[in-house]
Short mmCIF file of C-alpha atoms and ligand atoms in Angstrom, two decimals:
data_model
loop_
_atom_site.label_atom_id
_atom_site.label_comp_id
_atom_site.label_asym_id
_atom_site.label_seq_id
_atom_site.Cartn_x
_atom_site.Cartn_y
_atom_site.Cartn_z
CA UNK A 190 0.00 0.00 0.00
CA UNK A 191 1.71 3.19 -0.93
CA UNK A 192 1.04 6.46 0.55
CA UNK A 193 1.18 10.22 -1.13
CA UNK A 194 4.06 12.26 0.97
CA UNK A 195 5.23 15.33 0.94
CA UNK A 196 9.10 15.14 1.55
CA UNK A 197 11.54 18.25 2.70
CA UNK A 198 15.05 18.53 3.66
CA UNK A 199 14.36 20.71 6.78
CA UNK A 200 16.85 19.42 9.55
CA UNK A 201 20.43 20.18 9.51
CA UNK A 202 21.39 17.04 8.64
CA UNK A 203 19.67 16.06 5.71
CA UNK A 204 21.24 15.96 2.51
CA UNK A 205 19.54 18.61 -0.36
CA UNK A 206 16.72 18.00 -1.51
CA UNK A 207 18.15 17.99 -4.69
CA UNK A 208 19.61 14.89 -4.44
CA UNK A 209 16.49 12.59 -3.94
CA UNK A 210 15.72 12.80 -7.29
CA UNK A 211 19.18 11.01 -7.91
CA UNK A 212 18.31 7.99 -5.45
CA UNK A 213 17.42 4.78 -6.68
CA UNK A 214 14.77 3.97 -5.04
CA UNK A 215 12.06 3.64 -7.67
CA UNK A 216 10.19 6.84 -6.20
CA UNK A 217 6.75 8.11 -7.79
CA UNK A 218 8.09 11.98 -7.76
CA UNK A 219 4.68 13.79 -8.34
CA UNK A 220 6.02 17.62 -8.17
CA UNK A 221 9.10 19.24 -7.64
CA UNK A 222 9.35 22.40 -5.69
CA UNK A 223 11.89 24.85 -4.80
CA UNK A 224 11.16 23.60 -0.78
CA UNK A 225 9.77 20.26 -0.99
CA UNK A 226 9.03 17.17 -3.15
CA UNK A 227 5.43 15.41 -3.22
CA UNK A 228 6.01 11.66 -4.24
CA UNK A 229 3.97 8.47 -3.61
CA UNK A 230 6.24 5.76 -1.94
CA UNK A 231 5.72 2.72 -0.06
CA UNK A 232 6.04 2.93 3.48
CA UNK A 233 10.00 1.34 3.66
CA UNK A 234 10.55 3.84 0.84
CA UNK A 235 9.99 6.42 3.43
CA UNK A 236 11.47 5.04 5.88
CA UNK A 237 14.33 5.44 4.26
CA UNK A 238 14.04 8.82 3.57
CA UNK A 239 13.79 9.90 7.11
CA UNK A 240 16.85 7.42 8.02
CA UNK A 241 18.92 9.60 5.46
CA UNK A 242 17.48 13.22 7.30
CA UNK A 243 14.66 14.11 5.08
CA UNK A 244 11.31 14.56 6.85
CA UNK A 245 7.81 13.21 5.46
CA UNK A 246 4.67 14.28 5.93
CA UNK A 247 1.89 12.23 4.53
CA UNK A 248 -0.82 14.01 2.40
CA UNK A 249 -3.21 11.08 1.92
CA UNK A 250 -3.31 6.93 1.00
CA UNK A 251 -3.42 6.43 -2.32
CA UNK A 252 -6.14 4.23 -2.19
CA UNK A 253 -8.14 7.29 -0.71
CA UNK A 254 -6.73 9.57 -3.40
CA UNK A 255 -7.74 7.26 -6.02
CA UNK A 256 -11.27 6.93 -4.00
CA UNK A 257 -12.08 10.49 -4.68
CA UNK A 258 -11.98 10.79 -8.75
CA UNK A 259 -11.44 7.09 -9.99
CA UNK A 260 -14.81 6.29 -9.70
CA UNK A 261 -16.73 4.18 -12.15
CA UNK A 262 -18.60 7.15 -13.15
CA UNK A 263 -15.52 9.12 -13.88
CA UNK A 264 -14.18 5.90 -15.88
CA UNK A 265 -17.18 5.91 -17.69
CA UNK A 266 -16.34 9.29 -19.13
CA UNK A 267 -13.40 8.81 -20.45
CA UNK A 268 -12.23 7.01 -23.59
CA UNK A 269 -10.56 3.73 -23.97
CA UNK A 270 -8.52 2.70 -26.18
CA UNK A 271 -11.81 1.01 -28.09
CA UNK A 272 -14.21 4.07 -27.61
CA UNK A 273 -11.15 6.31 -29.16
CA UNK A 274 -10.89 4.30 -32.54
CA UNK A 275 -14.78 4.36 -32.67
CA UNK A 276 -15.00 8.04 -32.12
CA UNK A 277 -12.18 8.55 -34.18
CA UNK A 278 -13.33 6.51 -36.79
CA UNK A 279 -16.97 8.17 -36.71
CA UNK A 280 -15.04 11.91 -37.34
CA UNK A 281 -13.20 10.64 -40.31
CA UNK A 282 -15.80 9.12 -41.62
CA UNK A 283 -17.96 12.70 -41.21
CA UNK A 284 -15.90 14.62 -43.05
CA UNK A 285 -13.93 12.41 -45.75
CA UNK A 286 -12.58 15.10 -48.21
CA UNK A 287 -10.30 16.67 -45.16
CA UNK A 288 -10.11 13.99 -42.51
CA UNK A 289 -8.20 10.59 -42.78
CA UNK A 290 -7.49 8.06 -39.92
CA UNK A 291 -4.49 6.18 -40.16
CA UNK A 292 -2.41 3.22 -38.30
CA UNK A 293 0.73 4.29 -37.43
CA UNK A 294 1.60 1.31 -35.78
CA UNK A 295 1.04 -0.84 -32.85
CA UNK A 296 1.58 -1.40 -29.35
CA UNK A 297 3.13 -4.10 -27.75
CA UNK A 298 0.00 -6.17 -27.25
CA UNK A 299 -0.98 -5.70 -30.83
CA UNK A 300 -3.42 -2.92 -30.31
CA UNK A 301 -3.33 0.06 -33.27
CA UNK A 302 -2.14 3.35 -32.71
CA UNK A 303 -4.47 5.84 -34.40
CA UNK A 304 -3.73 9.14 -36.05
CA UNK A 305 -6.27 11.36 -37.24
CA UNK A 306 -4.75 13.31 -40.25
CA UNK A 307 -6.99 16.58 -41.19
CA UNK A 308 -6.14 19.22 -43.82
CA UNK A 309 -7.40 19.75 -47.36
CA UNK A 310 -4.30 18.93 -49.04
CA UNK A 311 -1.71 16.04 -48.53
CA UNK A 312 2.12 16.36 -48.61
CA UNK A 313 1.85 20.34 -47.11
CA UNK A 314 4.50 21.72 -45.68
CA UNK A 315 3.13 22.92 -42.90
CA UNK A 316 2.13 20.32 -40.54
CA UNK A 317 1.64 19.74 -36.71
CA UNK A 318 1.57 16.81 -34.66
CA UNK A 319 -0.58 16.94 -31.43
CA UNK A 320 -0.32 13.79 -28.88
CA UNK A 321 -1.26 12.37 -25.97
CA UNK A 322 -1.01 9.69 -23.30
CA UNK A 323 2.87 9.04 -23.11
CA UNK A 324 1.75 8.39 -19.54
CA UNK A 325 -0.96 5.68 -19.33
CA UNK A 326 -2.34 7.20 -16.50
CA UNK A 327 -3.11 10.40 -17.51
CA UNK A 328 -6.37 10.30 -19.18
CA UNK A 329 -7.42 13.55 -19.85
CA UNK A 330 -4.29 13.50 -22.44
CA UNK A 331 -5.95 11.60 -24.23
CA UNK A 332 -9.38 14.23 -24.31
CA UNK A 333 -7.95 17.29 -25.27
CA UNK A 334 -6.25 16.34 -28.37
CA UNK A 335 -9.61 13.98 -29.39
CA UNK A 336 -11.43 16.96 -28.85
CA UNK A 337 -9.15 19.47 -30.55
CA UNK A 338 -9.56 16.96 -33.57
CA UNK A 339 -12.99 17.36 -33.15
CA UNK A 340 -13.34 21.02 -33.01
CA UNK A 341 -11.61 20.90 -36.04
CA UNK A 342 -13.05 18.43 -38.06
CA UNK A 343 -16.36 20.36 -36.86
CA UNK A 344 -15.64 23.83 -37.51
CA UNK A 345 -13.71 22.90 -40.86
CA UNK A 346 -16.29 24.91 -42.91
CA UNK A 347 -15.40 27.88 -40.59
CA UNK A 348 -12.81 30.32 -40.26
CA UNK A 349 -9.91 30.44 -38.66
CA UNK A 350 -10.14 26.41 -39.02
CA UNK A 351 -10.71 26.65 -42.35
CA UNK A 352 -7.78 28.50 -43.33
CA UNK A 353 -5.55 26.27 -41.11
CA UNK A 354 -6.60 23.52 -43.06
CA UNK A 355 -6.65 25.18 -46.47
CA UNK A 356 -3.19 25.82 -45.32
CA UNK A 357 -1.72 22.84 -43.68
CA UNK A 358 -2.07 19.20 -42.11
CA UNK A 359 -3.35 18.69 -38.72
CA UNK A 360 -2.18 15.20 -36.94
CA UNK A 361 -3.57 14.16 -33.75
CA UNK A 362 -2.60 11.28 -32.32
CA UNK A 363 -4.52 10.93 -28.83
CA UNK A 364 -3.44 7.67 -27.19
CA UNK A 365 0.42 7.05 -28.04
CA UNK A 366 0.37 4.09 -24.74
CA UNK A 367 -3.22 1.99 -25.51
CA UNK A 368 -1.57 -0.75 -23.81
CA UNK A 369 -1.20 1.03 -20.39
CA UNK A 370 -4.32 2.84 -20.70
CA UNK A 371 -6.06 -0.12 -20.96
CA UNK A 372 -4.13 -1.22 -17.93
CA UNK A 373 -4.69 1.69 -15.79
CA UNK A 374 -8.45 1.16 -16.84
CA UNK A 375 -8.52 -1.85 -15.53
CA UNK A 376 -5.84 -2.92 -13.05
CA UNK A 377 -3.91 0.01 -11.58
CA UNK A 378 -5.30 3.64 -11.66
CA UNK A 379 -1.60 4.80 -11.39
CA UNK A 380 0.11 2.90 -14.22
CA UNK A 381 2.12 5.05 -15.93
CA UNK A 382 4.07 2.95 -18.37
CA UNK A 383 4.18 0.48 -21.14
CA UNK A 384 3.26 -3.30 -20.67
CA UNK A 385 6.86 -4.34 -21.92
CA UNK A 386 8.48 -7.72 -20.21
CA UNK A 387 11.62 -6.35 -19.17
CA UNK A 388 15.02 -8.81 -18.53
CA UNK A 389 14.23 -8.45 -14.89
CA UNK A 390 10.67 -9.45 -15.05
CA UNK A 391 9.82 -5.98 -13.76
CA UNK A 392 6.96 -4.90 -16.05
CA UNK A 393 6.85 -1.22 -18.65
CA UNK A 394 9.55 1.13 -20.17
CA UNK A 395 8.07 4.94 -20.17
CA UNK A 396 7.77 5.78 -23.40
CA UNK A 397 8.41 9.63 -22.95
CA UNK A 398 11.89 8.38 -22.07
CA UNK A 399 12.44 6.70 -25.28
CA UNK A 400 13.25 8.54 -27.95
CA UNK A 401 16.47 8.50 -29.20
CA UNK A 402 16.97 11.96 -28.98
CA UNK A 403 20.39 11.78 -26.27
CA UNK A 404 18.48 8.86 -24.85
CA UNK A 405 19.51 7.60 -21.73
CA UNK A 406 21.65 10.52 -21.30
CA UNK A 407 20.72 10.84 -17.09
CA UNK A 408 20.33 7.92 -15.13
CA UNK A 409 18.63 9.93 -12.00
CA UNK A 410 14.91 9.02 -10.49
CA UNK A 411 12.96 11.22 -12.92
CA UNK A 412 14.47 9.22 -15.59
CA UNK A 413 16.26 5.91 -14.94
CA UNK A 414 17.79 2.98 -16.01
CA UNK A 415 16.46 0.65 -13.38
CA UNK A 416 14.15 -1.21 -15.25
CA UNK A 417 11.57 -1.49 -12.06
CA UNK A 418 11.27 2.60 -12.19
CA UNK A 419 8.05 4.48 -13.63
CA UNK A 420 10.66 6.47 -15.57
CA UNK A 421 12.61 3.45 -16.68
CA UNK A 422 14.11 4.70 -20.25
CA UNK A 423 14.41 1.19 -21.89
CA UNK A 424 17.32 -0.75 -22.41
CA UNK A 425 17.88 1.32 -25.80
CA UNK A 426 16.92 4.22 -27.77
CA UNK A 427 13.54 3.60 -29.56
CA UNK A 428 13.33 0.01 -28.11
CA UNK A 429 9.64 0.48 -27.49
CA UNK A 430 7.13 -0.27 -31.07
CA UNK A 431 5.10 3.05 -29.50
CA UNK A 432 7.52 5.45 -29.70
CA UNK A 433 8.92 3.03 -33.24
CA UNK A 434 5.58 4.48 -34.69
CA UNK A 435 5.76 8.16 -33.67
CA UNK A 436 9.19 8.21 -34.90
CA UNK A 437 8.02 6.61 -38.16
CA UNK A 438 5.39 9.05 -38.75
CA UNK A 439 7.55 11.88 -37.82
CA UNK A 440 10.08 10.78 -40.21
CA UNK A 441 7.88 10.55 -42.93
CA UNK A 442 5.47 13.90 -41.97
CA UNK A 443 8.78 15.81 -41.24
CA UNK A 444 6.25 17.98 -38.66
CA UNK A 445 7.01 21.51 -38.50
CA UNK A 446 6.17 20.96 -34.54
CA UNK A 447 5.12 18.72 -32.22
CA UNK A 448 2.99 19.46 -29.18
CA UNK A 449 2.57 16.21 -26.38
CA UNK A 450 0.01 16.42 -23.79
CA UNK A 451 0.25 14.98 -20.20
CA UNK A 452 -1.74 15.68 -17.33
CA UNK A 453 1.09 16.04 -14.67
CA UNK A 454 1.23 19.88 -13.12
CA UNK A 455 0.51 23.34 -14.86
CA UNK A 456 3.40 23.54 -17.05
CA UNK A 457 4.62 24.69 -20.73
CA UNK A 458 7.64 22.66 -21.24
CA UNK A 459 9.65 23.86 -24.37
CA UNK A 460 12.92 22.00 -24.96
CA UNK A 461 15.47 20.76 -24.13
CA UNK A 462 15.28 17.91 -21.11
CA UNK A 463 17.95 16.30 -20.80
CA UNK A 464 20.63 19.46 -19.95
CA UNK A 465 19.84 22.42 -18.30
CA UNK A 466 21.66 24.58 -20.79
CA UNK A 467 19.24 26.58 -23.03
CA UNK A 468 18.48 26.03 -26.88
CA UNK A 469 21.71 27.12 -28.11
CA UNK A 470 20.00 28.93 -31.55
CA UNK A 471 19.00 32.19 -29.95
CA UNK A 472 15.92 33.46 -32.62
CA UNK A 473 14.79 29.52 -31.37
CA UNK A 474 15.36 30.21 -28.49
CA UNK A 475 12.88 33.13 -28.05
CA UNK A 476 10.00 31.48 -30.72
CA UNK A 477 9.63 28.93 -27.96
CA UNK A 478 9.63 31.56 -25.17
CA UNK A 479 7.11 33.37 -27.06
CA UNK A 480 4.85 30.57 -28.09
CA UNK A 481 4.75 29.70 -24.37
CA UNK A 482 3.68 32.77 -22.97
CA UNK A 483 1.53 33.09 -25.83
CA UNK A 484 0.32 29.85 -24.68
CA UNK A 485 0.03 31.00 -21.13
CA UNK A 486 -2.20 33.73 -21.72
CA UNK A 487 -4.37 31.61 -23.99
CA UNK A 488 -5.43 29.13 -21.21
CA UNK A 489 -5.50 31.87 -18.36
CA UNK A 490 -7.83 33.53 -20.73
CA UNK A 491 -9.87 30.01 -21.03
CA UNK A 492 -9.21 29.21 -17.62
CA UNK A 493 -7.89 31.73 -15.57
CA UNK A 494 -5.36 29.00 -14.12
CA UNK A 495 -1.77 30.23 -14.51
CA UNK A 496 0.13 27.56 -16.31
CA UNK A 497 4.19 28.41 -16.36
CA UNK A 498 6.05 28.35 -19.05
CA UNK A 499 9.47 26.86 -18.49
CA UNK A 500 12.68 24.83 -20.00
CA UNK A 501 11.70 21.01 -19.49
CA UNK A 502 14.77 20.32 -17.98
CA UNK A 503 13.42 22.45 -14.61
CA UNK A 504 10.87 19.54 -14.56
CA UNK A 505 13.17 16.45 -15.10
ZN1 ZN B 709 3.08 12.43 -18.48
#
């Protein structure tokens, strides 16, 4: 039974807090403040913890957190990897002249791996790839790009849609991880990776840690090498046939940007995460800084919830 804490290197002789996201100790790590960490942790975990000086606080059981939102109502509301496809299939099918619904590939246990491509035109140069669900349990990655792809598909007789589409290719691929979802549907709330065997018999590689983009390049909590971790990065670059078919698609689509939803925080990451140094390229540089503010002020205008913009590294 693991338990939600809230962890802080208070007493004189606890090491920084810094350094608990370098422990091996197959930690959940849930947020990362300035002052304190919240991770969920079995009770020896954080045990631990306190033997090495940090203190814990518990926030709640997890089987109490879970109590209050995974109900069977709130499963009911969400898609799975079958009511995707269907709904998926049904928006294609509405609008056939600008919306197509393709395999990319598919998951470990054989299930497909859908992406919705909308535009008027094929082979445009400019394209964008939306995702989500990297992280099986976060669900509501997997609504807002199905219903950005339905807003569009929807509103493709209007403007601005129209001209985005008379203009470019839309991809959306909502559910990179069907094989976890599924899981977390129906076994554990809180899975978070694959379903991959690995050599240890420890079960899932996280797919956001995949790509072979300086794969592997820390081997720290928030993204590890030992296999039993919920940030395990996989015993290669690209070992994973999820993150085989984004790279495929992106290698054919050659995406003028990519945009991946998770569900984790109120953040804007823009690259890169594995070194804290900033995008070298300065004019790149400041288009991502802009498009994240820009971004910011277009959900606290929506929402009026502050999301922060910030290099991904900060996060990892
Ligand atoms: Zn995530």
């Amino acid at each position: 039974m693991s338990i939600v804490y809230t962890v802080r290197a208070d007493s004189l002789q606890a090491p920084p807090l810094a350094r608990l996201i370098d422990l091996p100790l197959g930690l959940d790590i849930w947020q990362v403040k300035a002052d304190h960490v919240v991770l969920r942790a079995a009770e020896e975990q954080a045990l631990r913890l306190r033997q090495m000086g940090y203190t814990t606080e518990e926030v709640v059981g997890t089987d109490d957190h879970l109590a209050t939102f995974a109900t069977a109502e709130a499963i009911a509301a969400y898609h799975s990897a079958e009511t995707l496809e269907q709904d998926l299939r049904q928006l294609a099918e509405s609008q056939p002249e600008i919306a197509e619904l393709r395999e990319i590939g598919r998951s470990l246990e054989d299930r497909p791996i859908w992406a919705l491509r909308i535009g008027e035109r094929r082979a445009s140069e400019h394209k964008l790839l939306f995702m989500g669900c990297h992280h099986a349990r976060e669900w509501v990655s997997v609504e807002v790009p199905y219903l950005l792809a339905e807003h569009l598909v929807n509103n493709a007789d209007q403007p601005p849609v129209r001209q985005w589409l008379q203009r470019g290719e839309i991809w959306v691929a909502p559910m990179v991880n069907p094989d976890g979802h599924e899981f977390s549907r129906n076994q554990d709330r809180l899975w978070r990776k694959n379903r991959r065997t690995n050599f240890d018999g420890s079960i899932g590689v996280d797919p956001n840690r995949n790509y072979g983009y300086m794969w592997g390049t820390l081997n720290i909590s928030t993204s590890s090498h030992v296999p039993s971790d919920p940030t395990y990065v996989g015993p290669r670059a690209f070992s994973e046939p999820e993150t085989q078919a984004v790279r495929n698609l992106v290698a054919s689509e050659l995406f003028r940007g990519v945009i991946t939803y998770h569900s984790f925080s109120q953040l804007i990451l823009y690259p890169w995460g594995y070194t804290s140094q900033p995008i070298p390229n300065a004019s790149d540089l400041s288009t991502m800084k802009k498009l994240a503010k820009r971004m910011q002020q277009l959900i606290l205008g929506v929402h009026g919830i502050t999301y922060t913009p910030q290099q991904s590294s900060q996060l990892y």
